[in-house]
Short mmCIF file of C-alpha atoms in Angstrom, two decimals:
data_model
loop_
_atom_site.label_atom_id
_atom_site.label_comp_id
_atom_site.label_asym_id
_atom_site.label_seq_id
_atom_site.Cartn_x
_atom_site.Cartn_y
_atom_site.Cartn_z
CA UNK A 1 68.15 142.14 111.07
CA UNK A 2 70.38 145.08 112.08
CA UNK A 3 72.16 144.96 108.69
CA UNK A 4 68.79 145.06 106.92
CA UNK A 5 67.72 148.11 108.93
CA UNK A 6 70.96 149.88 108.06
CA UNK A 7 70.27 149.38 104.34
CA UNK A 8 66.84 150.98 104.81
CA UNK A 9 68.39 154.20 106.16
CA UNK A 10 68.65 157.22 103.81
CA UNK A 11 72.05 157.78 102.21
CA UNK A 12 74.18 160.82 103.04
CA UNK A 13 77.20 161.71 100.88
CA UNK A 14 79.92 163.87 102.42
CA UNK A 15 82.62 165.41 100.22
CA UNK A 16 85.61 167.14 101.86
CA UNK A 17 89.28 167.89 101.31
CA UNK A 18 91.94 166.39 103.57
CA UNK A 19 93.79 169.72 103.15
CA UNK A 20 90.82 171.73 104.49
CA UNK A 21 91.08 172.35 108.24
CA UNK A 22 87.50 173.56 108.81
CA UNK A 23 86.07 170.51 106.97
CA UNK A 24 87.08 168.43 109.99
CA UNK A 25 84.77 170.56 112.17
CA UNK A 26 81.82 169.05 110.27
CA UNK A 27 83.33 165.58 109.82
CA UNK A 28 84.08 165.13 113.53
CA UNK A 29 80.92 167.00 114.56
CA UNK A 30 77.51 166.59 112.97
CA UNK A 31 78.52 163.88 110.43
CA UNK A 32 80.06 161.70 113.14
CA UNK A 33 76.91 162.19 115.28
CA UNK A 34 74.61 161.19 112.40
CA UNK A 35 76.64 158.05 111.77
CA UNK A 36 76.81 157.14 115.45
CA UNK A 37 73.07 157.66 115.97
CA UNK A 38 72.34 155.69 112.77
CA UNK A 39 70.21 158.47 111.28
CA UNK A 40 71.65 157.82 107.80
CA UNK A 41 74.16 155.68 105.91
CA UNK A 42 77.16 157.97 105.57
CA UNK A 43 79.56 157.82 102.62
CA UNK A 44 82.70 159.98 102.91
CA UNK A 45 84.86 161.07 99.97
CA UNK A 46 88.14 163.04 99.93
CA UNK A 47 88.04 165.20 96.77
CA UNK A 48 91.84 165.44 96.63
CA UNK A 49 91.55 161.98 95.05
CA UNK A 50 90.80 162.33 91.27
CA UNK A 51 88.05 159.69 91.17
CA UNK A 52 86.25 161.32 94.13
CA UNK A 53 86.33 164.77 92.51
CA UNK A 54 84.80 163.26 89.35
CA UNK A 55 82.13 161.67 91.54
CA UNK A 56 81.39 165.10 93.09
CA UNK A 57 80.81 166.57 89.63
CA UNK A 58 78.44 163.70 88.81
CA UNK A 59 76.48 164.38 92.00
CA UNK A 60 76.24 168.10 91.16
CA UNK A 61 74.84 167.23 87.74
CA UNK A 62 72.42 164.73 89.24
CA UNK A 63 71.21 167.12 91.97
CA UNK A 64 71.44 170.15 89.62
CA UNK A 65 73.31 172.18 92.20
CA UNK A 66 76.68 173.89 92.51
CA UNK A 67 78.64 175.99 94.98
CA UNK A 68 82.13 177.22 95.80
CA UNK A 69 82.42 176.23 99.47
CA UNK A 70 83.51 172.95 101.00
CA UNK A 71 82.69 170.58 102.64
CA UNK A 72 79.63 169.47 100.66
CA UNK A 73 76.72 167.25 101.73
CA UNK A 74 74.18 165.57 99.43
CA UNK A 75 71.12 164.30 101.28
CA UNK A 76 67.46 163.77 100.37
CA UNK A 77 67.82 165.53 97.03
CA UNK A 78 69.60 168.57 98.46
CA UNK A 79 73.15 169.85 98.06
CA UNK A 80 74.57 171.81 101.03
CA UNK A 81 77.81 173.80 100.66
CA UNK A 82 80.09 174.99 103.46
CA UNK A 83 80.02 174.67 107.25
CA UNK A 84 77.40 177.34 107.82
CA UNK A 85 74.79 175.95 105.41
CA UNK A 86 75.37 172.38 106.57
CA UNK A 87 74.92 173.30 110.25
CA UNK A 88 71.80 175.38 109.49
CA UNK A 89 69.97 173.00 107.14
CA UNK A 90 71.19 169.44 107.68
CA UNK A 91 69.65 169.01 111.18
CA UNK A 92 66.22 169.89 109.74
CA UNK A 93 66.64 167.25 107.00
CA UNK A 94 67.78 164.60 109.47
CA UNK A 95 65.02 165.36 112.02
CA UNK A 96 62.04 166.75 110.06
CA UNK A 97 59.24 168.65 111.80
CA UNK A 98 60.40 168.62 115.42
CA UNK A 99 57.89 169.49 118.11
CA UNK A 100 60.29 171.27 120.45
CA UNK A 101 63.94 172.10 119.85
CA UNK A 102 66.67 172.78 122.41
CA UNK A 103 70.08 174.04 121.31
CA UNK A 104 72.74 172.96 123.79
CA UNK A 105 76.19 174.55 123.60
CA UNK A 106 78.86 172.43 125.27
CA UNK A 107 82.57 171.69 125.02
CA UNK A 108 84.73 168.67 125.76
CA UNK A 109 86.27 168.61 129.20
CA UNK A 110 83.49 170.77 130.71
CA UNK A 111 82.27 168.99 133.87
CA UNK A 112 79.16 171.15 134.20
CA UNK A 113 78.30 170.33 130.56
CA UNK A 114 78.38 166.60 131.34
CA UNK A 115 75.85 167.14 134.12
CA UNK A 116 73.57 169.17 131.83
CA UNK A 117 73.89 166.46 129.16
CA UNK A 118 72.63 163.90 131.69
CA UNK A 119 69.77 166.26 132.62
CA UNK A 120 68.73 166.56 128.96
CA UNK A 121 68.84 162.78 128.50
CA UNK A 122 66.55 162.40 131.49
CA UNK A 123 64.10 165.07 130.35
CA UNK A 124 63.94 163.62 126.82
CA UNK A 125 62.47 160.44 128.28
CA UNK A 126 59.62 162.53 129.66
CA UNK A 127 59.15 164.43 126.38
CA UNK A 128 59.82 161.99 123.47
CA UNK A 129 59.12 164.71 120.88
CA UNK A 130 61.93 166.84 122.23
CA UNK A 131 64.80 167.43 119.83
CA UNK A 132 68.21 168.32 121.29
CA UNK A 133 70.91 169.86 119.11
CA UNK A 134 74.28 169.57 120.84
CA UNK A 135 77.02 171.86 119.50
CA UNK A 136 80.67 171.88 120.60
CA UNK A 137 81.98 175.43 121.06
CA UNK A 138 85.53 174.26 120.37
CA UNK A 139 84.64 174.23 116.64
CA UNK A 140 85.10 177.47 114.70
CA UNK A 141 81.77 177.25 112.89
CA UNK A 142 79.93 176.64 116.17
CA UNK A 143 81.59 179.68 117.79
CA UNK A 144 80.14 181.83 115.00
CA UNK A 145 76.66 180.32 115.44
CA UNK A 146 76.87 180.78 119.23
CA UNK A 147 77.88 184.43 118.85
CA UNK A 148 75.14 185.12 116.26
CA UNK A 149 72.43 183.38 118.29
CA UNK A 150 73.55 185.13 121.47
CA UNK A 151 73.39 188.57 119.87
CA UNK A 152 70.02 187.77 118.25
CA UNK A 153 68.47 186.78 121.59
CA UNK A 154 70.13 189.54 123.62
CA UNK A 155 72.63 187.47 125.60
CA UNK A 156 75.27 189.72 127.30
CA UNK A 157 78.41 189.84 125.18
CA UNK A 158 80.66 188.30 127.85
CA UNK A 159 78.36 185.26 128.16
CA UNK A 160 77.68 184.37 124.51
CA UNK A 161 80.35 181.70 124.25
CA UNK A 162 79.87 180.36 127.77
CA UNK A 163 79.24 176.67 128.43
CA UNK A 164 76.94 175.08 129.30
CA UNK A 165 74.21 177.20 127.66
CA UNK A 166 70.74 176.14 126.54
CA UNK A 167 68.49 177.99 124.08
CA UNK A 168 64.77 177.25 123.74
CA UNK A 169 62.64 179.58 121.60
CA UNK A 170 63.62 183.13 122.71
CA UNK A 171 64.86 182.02 126.16
CA UNK A 172 68.37 181.10 127.22
CA UNK A 173 69.70 179.42 130.36
CA UNK A 174 73.39 179.64 131.33
CA UNK A 175 75.28 177.47 133.82
CA UNK A 176 73.49 177.47 137.22
CA UNK A 177 70.22 178.64 135.61
CA UNK A 178 69.80 175.23 133.95
CA UNK A 179 67.44 173.35 136.28
CA UNK A 180 65.10 170.42 135.64
CA UNK A 181 61.87 172.16 136.68
CA UNK A 182 62.75 175.39 134.86
CA UNK A 183 63.45 173.46 131.66
CA UNK A 184 60.11 171.59 131.98
CA UNK A 185 58.27 174.89 132.29
CA UNK A 186 59.90 176.21 129.11
CA UNK A 187 59.19 173.03 127.14
CA UNK A 188 55.52 173.04 128.13
CA UNK A 189 55.26 176.74 127.28
CA UNK A 190 56.69 176.08 123.78
CA UNK A 191 55.16 172.77 122.62
CA UNK A 192 55.45 173.59 118.90
CA UNK A 193 58.66 175.59 118.75
CA UNK A 194 60.08 176.24 115.28
CA UNK A 195 63.66 175.37 114.35
CA UNK A 196 65.66 177.98 116.26
CA UNK A 197 68.87 177.96 114.23
CA UNK A 198 66.97 178.80 111.02
CA UNK A 199 65.55 181.96 112.56
CA UNK A 200 68.90 183.73 112.97
CA UNK A 201 68.95 186.65 110.47
CA UNK A 202 71.89 186.64 108.06
CA UNK A 203 73.23 189.97 109.31
CA UNK A 204 73.82 188.47 112.76
CA UNK A 205 75.83 185.61 111.26
CA UNK A 206 77.93 188.02 109.21
CA UNK A 207 78.75 190.15 112.26
CA UNK A 208 79.54 187.19 114.54
CA UNK A 209 83.11 186.56 113.37
CA UNK A 210 83.94 190.29 113.49
CA UNK A 211 82.65 190.51 117.07
CA UNK A 212 84.70 187.49 118.21
CA UNK A 213 87.85 188.93 116.64
CA UNK A 214 87.09 192.33 118.18
CA UNK A 215 86.97 190.78 121.65
CA UNK A 216 90.25 188.99 120.93
CA UNK A 217 91.92 192.30 120.05
CA UNK A 218 90.67 193.89 123.27
CA UNK A 219 91.50 191.04 125.64
CA UNK A 220 94.12 188.64 124.24
CA UNK A 221 96.86 190.66 122.56
CA UNK A 222 98.87 191.52 125.69
CA UNK A 223 99.48 187.88 126.82
CA UNK A 224 100.56 186.96 123.27
CA UNK A 225 102.94 189.92 123.11
CA UNK A 226 104.39 188.96 126.50
CA UNK A 227 104.88 185.34 125.37
CA UNK A 228 106.65 186.52 122.21
CA UNK A 229 108.86 188.94 124.14
CA UNK A 230 109.83 186.30 126.70
CA UNK A 231 110.65 183.86 123.89
CA UNK A 232 112.62 186.67 122.22
CA UNK A 233 114.79 187.20 125.29
CA UNK A 234 115.58 183.50 125.27
CA UNK A 235 119.39 183.21 125.72
CA UNK A 236 119.53 180.97 122.61
CA UNK A 237 118.41 183.79 120.31
CA UNK A 238 120.55 186.45 122.01
CA UNK A 239 123.73 184.38 122.02
CA UNK A 240 123.41 183.83 118.28
CA UNK A 241 122.78 187.51 117.49
CA UNK A 242 125.64 188.72 119.71
CA UNK A 243 128.03 186.30 118.00
CA UNK A 244 126.77 187.53 114.62
CA UNK A 245 127.31 191.19 115.52
CA UNK A 246 130.72 190.47 117.10
CA UNK A 247 131.79 188.68 113.93
CA UNK A 248 130.69 191.66 111.80
CA UNK A 249 132.61 194.03 114.09
CA UNK A 250 135.66 191.77 113.73
CA UNK A 251 135.36 192.15 109.95
CA UNK A 252 135.37 195.92 110.43
CA UNK A 253 131.83 196.72 109.20
CA UNK A 254 130.39 200.19 109.86
CA UNK A 255 127.55 200.65 112.34
CA UNK A 256 125.07 201.42 109.54
CA UNK A 257 125.87 198.04 108.01
CA UNK A 258 125.37 196.33 111.37
CA UNK A 259 121.84 197.82 111.52
CA UNK A 260 121.09 196.68 107.95
CA UNK A 261 122.36 193.18 108.64
CA UNK A 262 120.43 193.00 111.92
CA UNK A 263 117.24 193.81 109.97
CA UNK A 264 118.11 191.22 107.31
CA UNK A 265 118.87 188.66 110.01
CA UNK A 266 115.51 189.37 111.67
CA UNK A 267 113.66 189.04 108.33
CA UNK A 268 115.19 185.60 107.83
CA UNK A 269 114.20 184.52 111.34
CA UNK A 270 110.64 185.87 110.86
CA UNK A 271 110.13 184.00 107.56
CA UNK A 272 111.36 180.74 109.06
CA UNK A 273 109.64 181.06 112.44
CA UNK A 274 106.28 182.22 111.04
CA UNK A 275 106.31 179.42 108.45
CA UNK A 276 107.05 176.84 111.15
CA UNK A 277 104.21 178.27 113.25
CA UNK A 278 101.71 178.15 110.37
CA UNK A 279 102.73 174.60 109.52
CA UNK A 280 102.41 173.44 113.12
CA UNK A 281 99.05 175.20 113.50
CA UNK A 282 97.59 173.67 110.33
CA UNK A 283 98.85 170.27 111.45
CA UNK A 284 97.29 170.62 114.91
CA UNK A 285 93.98 172.28 113.89
CA UNK A 286 92.35 169.20 112.26
CA UNK A 287 93.46 167.08 115.22
CA UNK A 288 91.93 169.62 117.63
CA UNK A 289 88.60 169.14 115.82
CA UNK A 290 88.45 165.63 117.27
CA UNK A 291 87.56 165.91 121.00
CA UNK A 292 89.57 162.81 121.97
CA UNK A 293 92.71 163.85 120.08
CA UNK A 294 92.33 167.43 121.32
CA UNK A 295 92.27 166.19 124.90
CA UNK A 296 95.35 164.00 124.32
CA UNK A 297 97.35 166.83 122.70
CA UNK A 298 96.26 169.45 125.22
CA UNK A 299 97.12 167.24 128.19
CA UNK A 300 100.38 166.11 126.55
CA UNK A 301 101.59 169.65 125.84
CA UNK A 302 100.41 170.79 129.29
CA UNK A 303 102.62 168.10 130.83
CA UNK A 304 105.46 169.20 128.50
CA UNK A 305 104.97 172.83 129.59
CA UNK A 306 105.08 171.86 133.29
CA UNK A 307 108.31 169.88 132.74
CA UNK A 308 109.85 172.89 131.00
CA UNK A 309 108.60 175.14 133.83
CA UNK A 310 110.41 172.92 136.33
CA UNK A 311 113.61 172.97 134.25
CA UNK A 312 113.36 176.76 133.81
CA UNK A 313 113.07 177.22 137.57
CA UNK A 314 116.07 174.93 138.04
CA UNK A 315 118.01 177.04 135.50
CA UNK A 316 116.89 180.17 137.37
CA UNK A 317 118.47 178.83 140.58
CA UNK A 318 121.66 177.95 138.69
CA UNK A 319 121.80 181.39 137.06
CA UNK A 320 121.55 183.08 140.47
CA UNK A 321 124.61 181.06 141.56
CA UNK A 322 126.51 181.94 138.34
CA UNK A 323 126.50 178.30 137.17
CA UNK A 324 125.21 178.99 133.65
CA UNK A 325 127.13 176.13 132.02
CA UNK A 326 125.07 173.62 134.05
CA UNK A 327 121.71 174.93 132.84
CA UNK A 328 119.36 172.43 131.20
CA UNK A 329 117.37 174.58 128.71
CA UNK A 330 120.00 175.71 126.26
CA UNK A 331 121.31 174.81 122.83
CA UNK A 332 123.56 171.74 122.71
CA UNK A 333 127.20 172.59 122.02
CA UNK A 334 127.19 170.88 118.60
CA UNK A 335 124.26 173.05 117.43
CA UNK A 336 125.99 176.20 118.72
CA UNK A 337 129.07 175.25 116.69
CA UNK A 338 126.92 174.63 113.59
CA UNK A 339 125.28 178.07 113.94
CA UNK A 340 128.64 179.81 114.32
CA UNK A 341 129.94 177.93 111.27
CA UNK A 342 126.96 179.07 109.14
CA UNK A 343 127.44 182.68 110.24
CA UNK A 344 131.12 182.63 109.29
CA UNK A 345 130.44 180.88 105.99
CA UNK A 346 127.79 183.29 104.66
CA UNK A 347 129.94 186.41 105.12
CA UNK A 348 128.52 189.89 105.40
CA UNK A 349 126.39 190.64 102.33
CA UNK A 350 122.82 191.98 102.74
CA UNK A 351 121.24 188.82 101.32
CA UNK A 352 123.45 186.65 103.52
CA UNK A 353 121.82 188.20 106.59
CA UNK A 354 118.45 186.80 105.50
CA UNK A 355 119.94 183.42 104.58
CA UNK A 356 121.77 183.27 107.92
CA UNK A 357 118.56 184.15 109.77
CA UNK A 358 116.70 181.34 107.98
CA UNK A 359 119.37 178.73 108.73
CA UNK A 360 120.08 179.84 112.29
CA UNK A 361 116.38 180.04 113.29
CA UNK A 362 115.86 176.44 112.16
CA UNK A 363 118.95 175.25 114.05
CA UNK A 364 118.07 177.14 117.25
CA UNK A 365 114.41 176.05 117.12
CA UNK A 366 115.39 173.18 119.42
CA UNK A 367 115.67 175.86 122.12
CA UNK A 368 113.26 178.66 121.12
CA UNK A 369 110.54 176.17 120.10
CA UNK A 370 110.17 175.14 123.74
CA UNK A 371 107.85 178.14 124.22
CA UNK A 372 106.52 178.38 120.65
CA UNK A 373 104.99 174.90 120.28
CA UNK A 374 102.93 174.86 123.53
CA UNK A 375 101.69 178.37 122.63
CA UNK A 376 100.61 177.18 119.17
CA UNK A 377 98.80 174.22 120.77
CA UNK A 378 96.95 176.66 123.01
CA UNK A 379 95.97 178.80 119.98
CA UNK A 380 94.78 175.76 118.03
CA UNK A 381 92.56 174.61 120.89
CA UNK A 382 90.90 177.94 121.68
CA UNK A 383 90.87 180.31 118.69
CA UNK A 384 89.21 180.85 115.36
CA UNK A 385 91.71 180.14 112.60
CA UNK A 386 91.77 183.77 111.47
CA UNK A 387 92.45 184.84 115.05
CA UNK A 388 95.18 182.23 115.46
CA UNK A 389 97.02 183.42 112.33
CA UNK A 390 96.79 187.01 113.60
CA UNK A 391 98.06 185.80 116.99
CA UNK A 392 101.01 184.05 115.31
CA UNK A 393 101.85 187.28 113.46
CA UNK A 394 101.73 189.33 116.68
CA UNK A 395 103.77 186.69 118.54
CA UNK A 396 106.51 186.67 115.90
CA UNK A 397 106.73 190.47 115.73
CA UNK A 398 107.06 190.57 119.53
CA UNK A 399 109.68 187.82 119.32
CA UNK A 400 111.83 190.01 117.05
CA UNK A 401 111.65 193.21 119.16
CA UNK A 402 114.45 192.14 121.59
CA UNK A 403 116.62 191.13 118.62
CA UNK A 404 116.24 194.61 117.11
CA UNK A 405 117.05 196.23 120.45
CA UNK A 406 120.21 194.14 120.81
CA UNK A 407 121.26 194.91 117.23
CA UNK A 408 120.81 198.65 117.68
CA UNK A 409 122.51 198.54 121.10
CA UNK A 410 125.53 196.94 119.40
CA UNK A 411 125.96 200.12 117.35
CA UNK A 412 126.49 202.07 120.60
CA UNK A 413 128.14 199.52 122.88
CA UNK A 414 130.54 196.66 122.18
CA UNK A 415 129.23 193.13 121.83
CA UNK A 416 131.06 192.28 125.08
CA UNK A 417 129.15 195.01 126.95
CA UNK A 418 125.82 193.87 125.49
CA UNK A 419 126.58 190.25 126.27
CA UNK A 420 127.65 191.14 129.82
CA UNK A 421 124.38 192.99 130.45
CA UNK A 422 122.31 190.07 129.16
CA UNK A 423 124.23 187.58 131.25
CA UNK A 424 123.60 189.76 134.30
CA UNK A 425 119.84 189.57 133.58
CA UNK A 426 119.88 185.84 132.80
CA UNK A 427 118.26 184.83 136.11
CA UNK A 428 115.35 187.25 135.48
CA UNK A 429 114.89 185.80 131.98
CA UNK A 430 114.74 182.28 133.38
CA UNK A 431 112.22 183.32 136.05
CA UNK A 432 109.96 184.92 133.43
CA UNK A 433 110.27 181.79 131.28
CA UNK A 434 109.27 179.64 134.27
CA UNK A 435 106.14 181.78 134.86
CA UNK A 436 105.24 181.64 131.16
CA UNK A 437 105.53 177.83 130.96
CA UNK A 438 103.49 177.50 134.14
CA UNK A 439 100.74 179.76 132.72
CA UNK A 440 100.63 177.90 129.39
CA UNK A 441 100.41 174.54 131.16
CA UNK A 442 97.54 175.70 133.39
CA UNK A 443 95.65 177.22 130.43
CA UNK A 444 96.02 174.01 128.40
CA UNK A 445 94.62 172.00 131.33
CA UNK A 446 91.70 174.41 131.85
CA UNK A 447 90.82 175.06 128.20
CA UNK A 448 91.89 171.78 126.61
#
């Protein structure tokens, strides 16, 4: 009987690309909900497969529709293109003519949201015509809708992406304001509410992303710069650069050439490090779209960050006692020898500085990546993609600042003097690294 009922459900066709990060927001969001609630028979196609792309073109001819954005949904004679259109129009096609609509913004791991979810389940039994749209603010497309809806209804800017939040008609309730009796009063006052998400004017949607990024620039840049700087004063990076400069001095290069080669070396490191960061972010972003996987990765990297915090504090104690050789967070000897070999092999040409930077940054990533990867995980779990790429750029520029300072200092002082100063400050570096790992771990636990 159940199988027969499933065949009677309307068919929904979902086309996406496995290389498209934001497609997973829809796949693991509204499409997964529709399939779980058995509102439609869902058919999913990855258009990176040739036969599926041909099928998409056949559907566009059949439905007489076309568009440039992905993912794409075909349902009840309609073609919907892109996250925004799907989130705005698909709920109305799945649940036609609702009597009353509540938009509930939540996020995985939010204890208060779980309580509000139970409240809404209870109140729906009393009002069977009630339609509840639950949106996860961890998804990029939902952040934009939340910002646009909040501005449209006059929600204070610092509360627009707060969870839990409920919208009903022109009223919003945030956190402690969400009470059973208050919600009943609003439902009875709006028995025939129109679909709220369709009422948001386009100009509010267009401004939403700009507003979110504006708040990021005002509030989030300093911690990212600090993380990059602390990673940049990592002894792994400094030891390599000092050896490089000392080797150039041994070859008798002028100070102007040392500056040029320091810049070339930094360019090579930036290309390699930024590429690694983008690759890691694009790998993690689709996984972070799945609440279960996001929780696993966030908790896993939080535990990793706490372990590194403990090791950094242990290294800090060793550094204070001048027992640097016993420290735990450092490059293995065989990698150090490989780096020194590459530096000697490439010589002292301009282009060799870039090549050396590329090779050395990959080899020393075993050490510098200890801060980088947990930071990328944090970005992937909390930011819009555009913001995360900007954050990666800022992080990598900050990471290079100490390298430039050391390179320029080497034109004034000897490499032994520079190295001696850095070794004297090693305990401070380890203490800062401990605090950074501790902060990243706590943020991943809170926000993941």
